[in-house]
Every structure is written in C-alpha cells, then in structure tokens.
Amino acid sequence: MSRKPIVLVVDDTPSNLDVLTAILKDTYQVKVAINGTIGIKIAKMVPQPDLILLDIMMLDIDGYEVCRQLKAQPNTAHIPIIFVTAKIGPEAEVKGLSLGAVDYLTKPITPEIALQRVKTHIALYDQQRALFHQVKDKTVEINLGKLETLNILGRAAEFKDNETGMHVKRMSHYCEVLGKALGMTDEDAETLRDAAPMHDIGKIGIPDSVLLKPGKLDADEWTTMQKHVEYGVEILGRQSDSKLMRMAIQVAQYHHEKWDGSGYPSQVAGEDIPLVGRIAAVADVFDALTAERPYKKAWSVEDALALITEQKGKHFDPTIVDLFFIKLPEILEIKEKFKDE
C-alpha cells in the first residue's frame, strides 16, 4: 500500500495550522511547524514532504526567507512551495514566485480551492520526479552503450598493435589514480579511466608494416605512425555532447604532446595541453616502458622512473610527475593486479 503524500504546513498561528490540518488530513499526511526555523528542519527529515504550505508573515523568519533557504539547498530545492497569505499584491506575488514558489493561497482559505491546488502541484511534482528518473535511466543506458563501444574499439586497437588487454587496463587505472590526486571528482576520474583505453585507437589505421616493425622507424614511417592521433580523433568524432566521448577525444588527441612543446601532432605546450592529455602521457609512457613487447624487453620500474624523472618539465607536467611518485604504491599495485599473462 502506497503512503499518503506528505504536506508540511508552516505557520506561527495555531488556528491557521488547525484549519489547514482539518482540510488536508483525510487525503494527506500532514506535518506542522509553528515557525520557519522548525519548518526548515522538518523539510530536511526523511521522508521529506511532497509539498509545503508556507505562511509569509511569521515572527522568527518570514516565509520568503524560509523559501529562499530551502531553494538554496540541494536536498530541499525540489520540494514545491505554496505561499499562504491574507492578501497578495502583484509585487509580493512576483517576489514569491521569483524565489521558487509554485503558487499562492489567500486567506480565508476555501477548502475546495486549497485541496485542488495541493492536488495539482503534488501531481506535477510526481510527474517531474518520474520524468527525472526516466531521463536518468536512459542516460545511464546510453552511457553504458558508449562505454561498451569504447571498450570494443580499445580491444580492436590492442589486437592490431599486438598488445595485451592488460596494457589499457593498467594505463587507464593509472589515469584514474592520477586524476583523483590532481583533485578531479571521483566521477570525472572514473570517466577518465573509461575514456583512456581510446588513447591509441587511431593505430587501427596504421599499416602493419609500420605498426609492427621490430626495428627503428625511418623518417617516413615515423610520419605515418604519428598520423594515428589524427585517425583516432576522426574515429571518435571531433565533437560530442557526451562527457565520456569528449574526454576520450582529448586523450586520443593530446597524449603525445609534451610539456615543453616538442610533442605531436600540434606542438602545444604546458597547460595548453588539456589535463587529461597530460595525465595520459605519463601513464602511457610508464606502462609502455615497463611492459614487454615482441620488439623490446620490459624496462625495470627503476629505469622507467629514472626516465620519467629526467623528463620532468620536458616531456611531462612536473606536478603530475610529483604526484605519480607520491601515488607510486597504488600504481605498482595496479601493475601487479593487471600483469600480462
């Protein structure tokens, strides 16, 4: 059995509370507050009210201030508020509506009008909540689809390059650790982790004769290899409304740029390189150095760290290098967890 909707009535006149309670009690669960301060506290309690009837003229804090405070707090901003007042002029009505109220009731209260107004606004509130959850669910579904597509593309690039799936797992988790260390929110750092496998997706477009060559590339072959960045951006699309895809595009486009401007493809430098590109650069190089490939043996962790230190302020963002060493225990745990078979 579903619960009755909760209506909170806030008024510092007991007789007004009695009147509104008598009107509403058969249809709604009624909570009352004898002043604005108590009303704010009750509005935050779980289960929260589905609607608030709020008197304007109160002694401790008036209804306008109560409304302002409730609308300023994320956990109460969604609750519809109807002002209750003895008289209302256009100026006061505009003020209340601008603060976020949805309607007005004037005293003396007409029971039928009060019930209909409350019913209407609770119904609207329920519809808005249902729509919000539908949109949220659909957004999650869409993002999961995009994430699945990115993972498939990432695995395709790995097969093309003779890399194991563990490379992108390690590299992407390194990116997440560094993102959090740099102050990213957990959500953004996790998005970076999900986007990072796309860093070398453009290698799908590089001929095997270049991509899989065991020896050093000549000048023409190196030029061809560098085009994997451009191909990656084209595969992912240059623009997107999705944060996940935007981050994947930036990682693919900028992870070979260098702090001193000597990287490719655009020779951008310093903080002109997007943060996710700077993070991916350190993560990718560390894993590439310490992983064995058909054309090279794995470097020791010590040798890889020495190179990263030597390239601080040249190839790599100095701040990210410092944080990489601070987070090295976590980095090495990830390296062990996702080691090559």
Short mmCIF file of C-alpha atoms in Angstrom, two decimals:
data_model
loop_
_atom_site.label_atom_id
_atom_site.label_comp_id
_atom_site.label_asym_id
_atom_site.label_seq_id
_atom_site.Cartn_x
_atom_site.Cartn_y
_atom_site.Cartn_z
CA MET A 1 0.00 0.00 0.00
CA SER A 2 1.46 3.36 -1.04
CA ARG A 3 1.81 6.05 1.58
CA LYS A 4 -0.22 9.22 1.58
CA PRO A 5 1.68 12.24 0.21
CA ILE A 6 3.14 14.41 2.97
CA VAL A 7 2.16 18.08 3.23
CA LEU A 8 4.12 20.29 5.61
CA VAL A 9 2.20 23.33 6.91
CA VAL A 10 4.35 26.14 8.31
CA ASP A 11 2.52 28.92 10.19
CA ASP A 12 3.08 30.61 13.56
CA THR A 13 -0.66 30.95 14.23
CA PRO A 14 -2.06 27.74 15.80
CA SER A 15 -5.59 28.36 14.50
CA ASN A 16 -4.30 28.52 10.93
CA LEU A 17 -2.49 25.22 11.44
CA ASP A 18 -5.72 23.69 12.74
CA VAL A 19 -7.73 24.90 9.75
CA LEU A 20 -5.32 23.58 7.15
CA THR A 21 -4.84 20.29 9.00
CA ALA A 22 -8.61 19.75 9.08
CA ILE A 23 -8.84 20.42 5.34
CA LEU A 24 -5.96 18.12 4.36
CA LYS A 25 -5.90 15.27 6.87
CA ASP A 26 -8.30 12.91 5.06
CA THR A 27 -6.24 12.98 1.86
CA TYR A 28 -2.70 13.72 3.02
CA GLN A 29 -0.31 13.03 5.84
CA VAL A 30 0.01 16.45 7.49
CA LYS A 31 3.06 17.69 9.35
CA VAL A 32 3.03 21.10 11.07
CA ALA A 33 5.68 23.61 12.09
CA ILE A 34 4.97 26.52 14.43
CA ASN A 35 7.70 28.71 12.91
CA GLY A 36 10.05 28.95 9.97
CA THR A 37 13.10 27.52 11.72
CA ILE A 38 11.24 24.35 12.67
CA GLY A 39 9.76 24.18 9.17
CA ILE A 40 13.24 24.11 7.60
CA LYS A 41 14.31 21.29 9.94
CA ILE A 42 11.21 19.20 9.16
CA ALA A 43 11.68 19.74 5.42
CA LYS A 44 15.08 18.03 5.64
CA MET A 45 13.77 15.00 7.52
CA VAL A 46 13.17 11.68 5.77
CA PRO A 47 10.61 11.06 4.42
CA GLN A 48 10.57 14.60 3.11
CA PRO A 49 7.34 16.48 2.42
CA ASP A 50 5.89 16.28 -1.06
CA LEU A 51 4.66 19.88 -0.75
CA ILE A 52 4.95 22.79 1.71
CA LEU A 53 2.21 25.29 2.58
CA LEU A 54 4.13 28.29 3.89
CA ASP A 55 2.82 31.38 5.66
CA ILE A 56 4.58 34.60 4.71
CA MET A 57 4.18 36.74 7.85
CA MET A 58 5.94 34.95 10.73
CA LEU A 59 7.86 36.36 13.67
CA ASP A 60 11.12 34.41 13.67
CA ILE A 61 11.88 34.39 9.95
CA ASP A 62 9.32 35.22 7.31
CA GLY A 63 8.11 32.86 4.61
CA TYR A 64 10.22 34.49 1.91
CA GLU A 65 13.42 33.74 3.84
CA VAL A 66 12.29 30.17 4.57
CA CYS A 67 11.64 29.67 0.86
CA ARG A 68 15.00 31.19 -0.08
CA GLN A 69 16.85 28.88 2.30
CA LEU A 70 15.01 25.76 1.17
CA LYS A 71 15.57 26.52 -2.52
CA ALA A 72 19.25 27.20 -1.89
CA GLN A 73 19.88 23.69 -0.53
CA PRO A 74 20.09 20.76 -2.98
CA ASN A 75 18.29 18.34 -0.67
CA THR A 76 15.20 20.59 -0.33
CA ALA A 77 15.22 22.71 -3.51
CA HIS A 78 12.95 20.24 -5.32
CA ILE A 79 10.02 20.49 -2.84
CA PRO A 80 7.14 22.60 -4.25
CA ILE A 81 6.13 25.52 -2.01
CA ILE A 82 2.75 27.27 -1.96
CA PHE A 83 2.65 30.55 -0.06
CA VAL A 84 -0.35 31.19 2.20
CA THR A 85 -1.16 34.83 2.90
CA ALA A 86 -4.01 37.12 3.92
CA LYS A 87 -3.61 39.35 0.90
CA ILE A 88 -1.32 39.48 -2.05
CA GLY A 89 -0.42 42.23 -4.48
CA PRO A 90 1.41 41.85 -7.79
CA GLU A 91 4.79 42.94 -6.37
CA ALA A 92 4.68 40.45 -3.48
CA GLU A 93 3.44 37.70 -5.80
CA VAL A 94 6.32 38.26 -8.21
CA LYS A 95 8.77 38.21 -5.29
CA GLY A 96 7.48 34.86 -4.05
CA LEU A 97 7.45 33.26 -7.47
CA SER A 98 10.96 34.54 -8.18
CA LEU A 99 12.15 32.80 -5.02
CA GLY A 100 10.84 29.49 -6.35
CA ALA A 101 7.28 29.22 -5.01
CA VAL A 102 4.83 27.49 -7.35
CA ASP A 103 1.57 29.12 -6.23
CA TYR A 104 -0.33 31.24 -3.67
CA LEU A 105 -3.33 30.58 -1.44
CA THR A 106 -5.14 33.55 0.08
CA LYS A 107 -6.84 33.68 3.48
CA PRO A 108 -9.53 32.99 4.43
CA ILE A 109 -8.90 29.53 3.00
CA THR A 110 -11.55 27.96 0.77
CA PRO A 111 -11.25 24.20 1.41
CA GLU A 112 -12.10 23.10 -2.14
CA ILE A 113 -9.58 25.52 -3.67
CA ALA A 114 -6.86 24.54 -1.19
CA LEU A 115 -7.36 20.83 -1.86
CA GLN A 116 -7.35 21.31 -5.63
CA ARG A 117 -4.19 23.46 -5.60
CA VAL A 118 -2.37 20.97 -3.39
CA LYS A 119 -3.53 18.04 -5.53
CA THR A 120 -2.45 19.75 -8.75
CA HIS A 121 1.04 20.65 -7.56
CA ILE A 122 1.72 17.27 -5.97
CA ALA A 123 0.68 15.62 -9.24
CA LEU A 124 3.06 17.89 -11.16
CA TYR A 125 5.82 17.12 -8.68
CA ASP A 126 5.24 13.37 -9.10
CA GLN A 127 5.35 13.72 -12.87
CA GLN A 128 8.61 15.68 -12.68
CA ARG A 129 10.16 13.04 -10.44
CA ALA A 130 9.06 10.25 -12.77
CA LEU A 131 10.44 12.10 -15.79
CA PHE A 132 13.73 12.76 -13.98
CA HIS A 133 14.16 9.06 -13.23
CA GLN A 134 13.26 8.10 -16.80
CA VAL A 135 15.84 10.53 -18.18
CA LYS A 136 18.42 9.34 -15.63
CA ASP A 137 17.82 5.69 -16.50
CA LYS A 138 18.00 6.41 -20.23
CA THR A 139 21.20 8.43 -19.75
CA VAL A 140 22.78 5.53 -17.87
CA GLU A 141 21.70 3.16 -20.65
CA ILE A 142 23.18 5.42 -23.34
CA ASN A 143 26.43 5.88 -21.42
CA LEU A 144 26.76 2.13 -20.88
CA GLY A 145 26.31 1.65 -24.62
CA LYS A 146 29.01 4.22 -25.36
CA LEU A 147 31.31 2.65 -22.79
CA GLU A 148 30.79 -0.79 -24.33
CA THR A 149 31.59 0.64 -27.77
CA LEU A 150 34.76 2.28 -26.47
CA ASN A 151 35.88 -0.97 -24.86
CA ILE A 152 35.31 -2.87 -28.11
CA LEU A 153 37.28 -0.27 -30.08
CA GLY A 154 40.04 -0.34 -27.49
CA ARG A 155 40.35 -4.11 -27.73
CA ALA A 156 40.43 -3.84 -31.53
CA ALA A 157 43.35 -1.42 -31.31
CA GLU A 158 45.18 -3.78 -28.94
CA PHE A 159 44.83 -6.73 -31.35
CA LYS A 160 46.09 -4.55 -34.18
CA ASP A 161 49.16 -3.49 -32.18
CA ASN A 162 49.93 -6.94 -30.72
CA GLU A 163 49.39 -5.53 -27.22
CA THR A 164 47.60 -7.40 -24.49
CA GLY A 165 44.36 -6.13 -22.99
CA MET A 166 46.27 -5.55 -19.77
CA HIS A 167 48.06 -2.50 -21.18
CA VAL A 168 44.92 -0.41 -21.47
CA LYS A 169 43.62 -1.69 -18.13
CA ARG A 170 46.79 -0.65 -16.35
CA MET A 171 47.15 2.62 -18.19
CA SER A 172 43.50 3.60 -17.64
CA HIS A 173 43.65 2.81 -13.92
CA TYR A 174 46.89 4.79 -13.60
CA CYS A 175 44.99 7.71 -15.15
CA GLU A 176 42.20 7.36 -12.59
CA VAL A 177 44.64 7.43 -9.67
CA LEU A 178 46.42 10.50 -11.04
CA GLY A 179 43.15 12.26 -11.81
CA LYS A 180 41.96 11.90 -8.23
CA ALA A 181 45.35 13.02 -6.93
CA LEU A 182 45.03 16.16 -9.05
CA GLY A 183 41.66 17.00 -7.49
CA MET A 184 39.26 15.54 -10.03
CA THR A 185 35.93 14.42 -8.63
CA ASP A 186 35.52 10.66 -8.33
CA GLU A 187 33.03 10.79 -11.21
CA ASP A 188 35.42 12.66 -13.53
CA ALA A 189 38.35 10.41 -12.60
CA GLU A 190 36.25 7.33 -13.34
CA THR A 191 35.19 8.85 -16.66
CA LEU A 192 38.86 9.38 -17.48
CA ARG A 193 39.53 5.73 -16.61
CA ASP A 194 36.77 4.69 -19.03
CA ALA A 195 37.98 7.07 -21.76
CA ALA A 196 41.70 6.29 -21.54
CA PRO A 197 41.56 2.97 -23.47
CA MET A 198 40.92 5.08 -26.57
CA HIS A 199 44.32 6.76 -26.46
CA ASP A 200 45.73 4.72 -29.36
CA ILE A 201 42.53 3.80 -31.21
CA GLY A 202 43.91 5.50 -34.32
CA LYS A 203 46.51 2.76 -34.69
CA ILE A 204 43.78 0.78 -36.41
CA GLY A 205 44.52 2.98 -39.43
CA ILE A 206 48.30 2.43 -39.45
CA PRO A 207 49.70 -0.19 -41.87
CA ASP A 208 51.02 -3.34 -40.20
CA SER A 209 54.36 -2.87 -41.95
CA VAL A 210 54.86 0.27 -39.87
CA LEU A 211 52.94 -0.57 -36.72
CA LEU A 212 54.54 -3.98 -36.20
CA LYS A 213 58.04 -3.21 -37.49
CA PRO A 214 60.52 -4.68 -34.99
CA GLY A 215 63.27 -2.17 -35.63
CA LYS A 216 63.55 1.61 -35.60
CA LEU A 217 61.18 3.51 -37.90
CA ASP A 218 62.67 5.64 -40.66
CA ALA A 219 61.54 9.25 -41.13
CA ASP A 220 58.66 8.43 -43.49
CA GLU A 221 57.46 5.57 -41.29
CA TRP A 222 57.57 7.82 -38.22
CA THR A 223 55.46 10.40 -40.03
CA THR A 224 52.97 7.66 -40.87
CA MET A 225 52.93 6.43 -37.26
CA GLN A 226 52.19 9.93 -35.94
CA LYS A 227 49.02 10.00 -38.02
CA HIS A 228 47.39 7.57 -35.58
CA VAL A 229 46.47 10.60 -33.46
CA GLU A 230 44.58 12.21 -36.33
CA TYR A 231 42.93 8.89 -37.18
CA GLY A 232 41.88 8.43 -33.56
CA VAL A 233 40.17 11.80 -33.43
CA GLU A 234 38.39 11.06 -36.70
CA ILE A 235 37.21 7.66 -35.44
CA LEU A 236 35.86 9.11 -32.19
CA GLY A 237 34.42 12.25 -33.80
CA ARG A 238 35.73 15.73 -33.19
CA GLN A 239 32.76 16.87 -31.11
CA SER A 240 30.33 15.18 -28.73
CA ASP A 241 27.70 16.07 -26.15
CA SER A 242 28.89 13.14 -24.02
CA LYS A 243 31.49 13.87 -21.32
CA LEU A 244 32.86 10.36 -21.78
CA MET A 245 33.36 10.84 -25.52
CA ARG A 246 34.76 14.37 -25.12
CA MET A 247 37.34 13.04 -22.69
CA ALA A 248 38.20 10.11 -24.98
CA ILE A 249 38.76 12.54 -27.87
CA GLN A 250 41.07 14.70 -25.74
CA VAL A 251 43.07 11.69 -24.55
CA ALA A 252 43.49 10.44 -28.12
CA GLN A 253 44.41 13.88 -29.44
CA TYR A 254 46.83 15.10 -26.77
CA HIS A 255 48.58 12.16 -25.10
CA HIS A 256 51.66 12.53 -27.34
CA GLU A 257 52.04 16.26 -26.74
CA LYS A 258 54.90 17.29 -24.46
CA TRP A 259 55.11 19.85 -21.68
CA ASP A 260 57.92 21.73 -23.50
CA GLY A 261 56.01 21.86 -26.80
CA SER A 262 58.13 19.31 -28.66
CA GLY A 263 55.43 16.65 -28.95
CA TYR A 264 52.99 15.86 -31.72
CA PRO A 265 50.75 16.45 -33.59
CA SER A 266 50.24 20.13 -32.67
CA GLN A 267 53.29 21.03 -30.56
CA VAL A 268 51.14 22.61 -27.85
CA ALA A 269 52.89 23.15 -24.52
CA GLY A 270 52.31 23.44 -20.81
CA GLU A 271 48.79 23.93 -19.56
CA ASP A 272 47.57 24.47 -23.11
CA ILE A 273 47.61 20.68 -23.25
CA PRO A 274 44.32 19.52 -21.67
CA LEU A 275 44.82 17.95 -18.26
CA VAL A 276 43.61 14.51 -19.36
CA GLY A 277 46.21 14.50 -22.14
CA ARG A 278 48.99 15.35 -19.67
CA ILE A 279 47.83 12.61 -17.32
CA ALA A 280 47.61 10.03 -20.10
CA ALA A 281 51.12 10.91 -21.30
CA VAL A 282 52.72 9.87 -18.01
CA ALA A 283 50.51 6.80 -17.57
CA ASP A 284 51.06 5.56 -21.12
CA VAL A 285 54.83 6.01 -21.15
CA PHE A 286 55.32 4.32 -17.79
CA ASP A 287 53.32 1.28 -18.84
CA ALA A 288 54.86 1.12 -22.31
CA LEU A 289 58.36 1.17 -20.83
CA THR A 290 57.72 -1.47 -18.16
CA ALA A 291 55.82 -3.90 -20.43
CA GLU A 292 57.46 -6.47 -22.66
CA ARG A 293 56.72 -6.32 -26.36
CA PRO A 294 57.76 -8.53 -29.31
CA TYR A 295 60.26 -5.85 -30.32
CA LYS A 296 61.66 -4.98 -26.85
CA LYS A 297 62.24 -6.25 -23.35
CA ALA A 298 60.48 -4.69 -20.39
CA TRP A 299 62.36 -1.94 -18.59
CA SER A 300 62.73 -2.24 -14.85
CA VAL A 301 60.49 0.00 -12.77
CA GLU A 302 63.61 1.79 -11.51
CA ASP A 303 64.82 2.59 -15.05
CA ALA A 304 61.34 3.77 -16.08
CA LEU A 305 61.11 6.04 -13.04
CA ALA A 306 64.55 7.44 -13.81
CA LEU A 307 63.44 8.38 -17.32
CA ILE A 308 60.22 9.97 -16.05
CA THR A 309 62.26 11.98 -13.55
CA GLU A 310 64.68 13.07 -16.26
CA GLN A 311 61.75 14.14 -18.49
CA LYS A 312 60.02 16.16 -15.74
CA GLY A 313 59.35 19.61 -17.17
CA LYS A 314 60.34 18.40 -20.65
CA HIS A 315 58.01 15.62 -21.75
CA PHE A 316 55.85 15.60 -18.64
CA ASP A 317 53.92 18.06 -16.48
CA PRO A 318 56.11 18.49 -13.34
CA THR A 319 53.10 18.44 -11.00
CA ILE A 320 51.85 15.16 -12.44
CA VAL A 321 55.31 13.61 -12.13
CA ASP A 322 55.47 14.61 -8.46
CA LEU A 323 52.04 13.09 -7.83
CA PHE A 324 52.99 9.96 -9.77
CA PHE A 325 55.79 9.31 -7.29
CA ILE A 326 53.52 10.06 -4.33
CA LYS A 327 50.99 7.57 -5.70
CA LEU A 328 53.63 5.03 -6.75
CA PRO A 329 52.47 2.36 -4.24
CA GLU A 330 48.98 2.44 -5.81
CA ILE A 331 50.48 2.46 -9.30
CA LEU A 332 52.54 -0.64 -8.53
CA GLU A 333 49.51 -2.42 -7.05
CA ILE A 334 47.64 -1.81 -10.31
CA LYS A 335 50.65 -3.01 -12.30
CA GLU A 336 50.66 -6.26 -10.32
CA LYS A 337 46.89 -6.71 -10.42
CA PHE A 338 46.71 -6.41 -14.21
CA LYS A 339 50.01 -8.01 -15.13
CA ASP A 340 50.38 -9.68 -18.52
CA GLU A 341 49.60 -13.38 -18.66
#
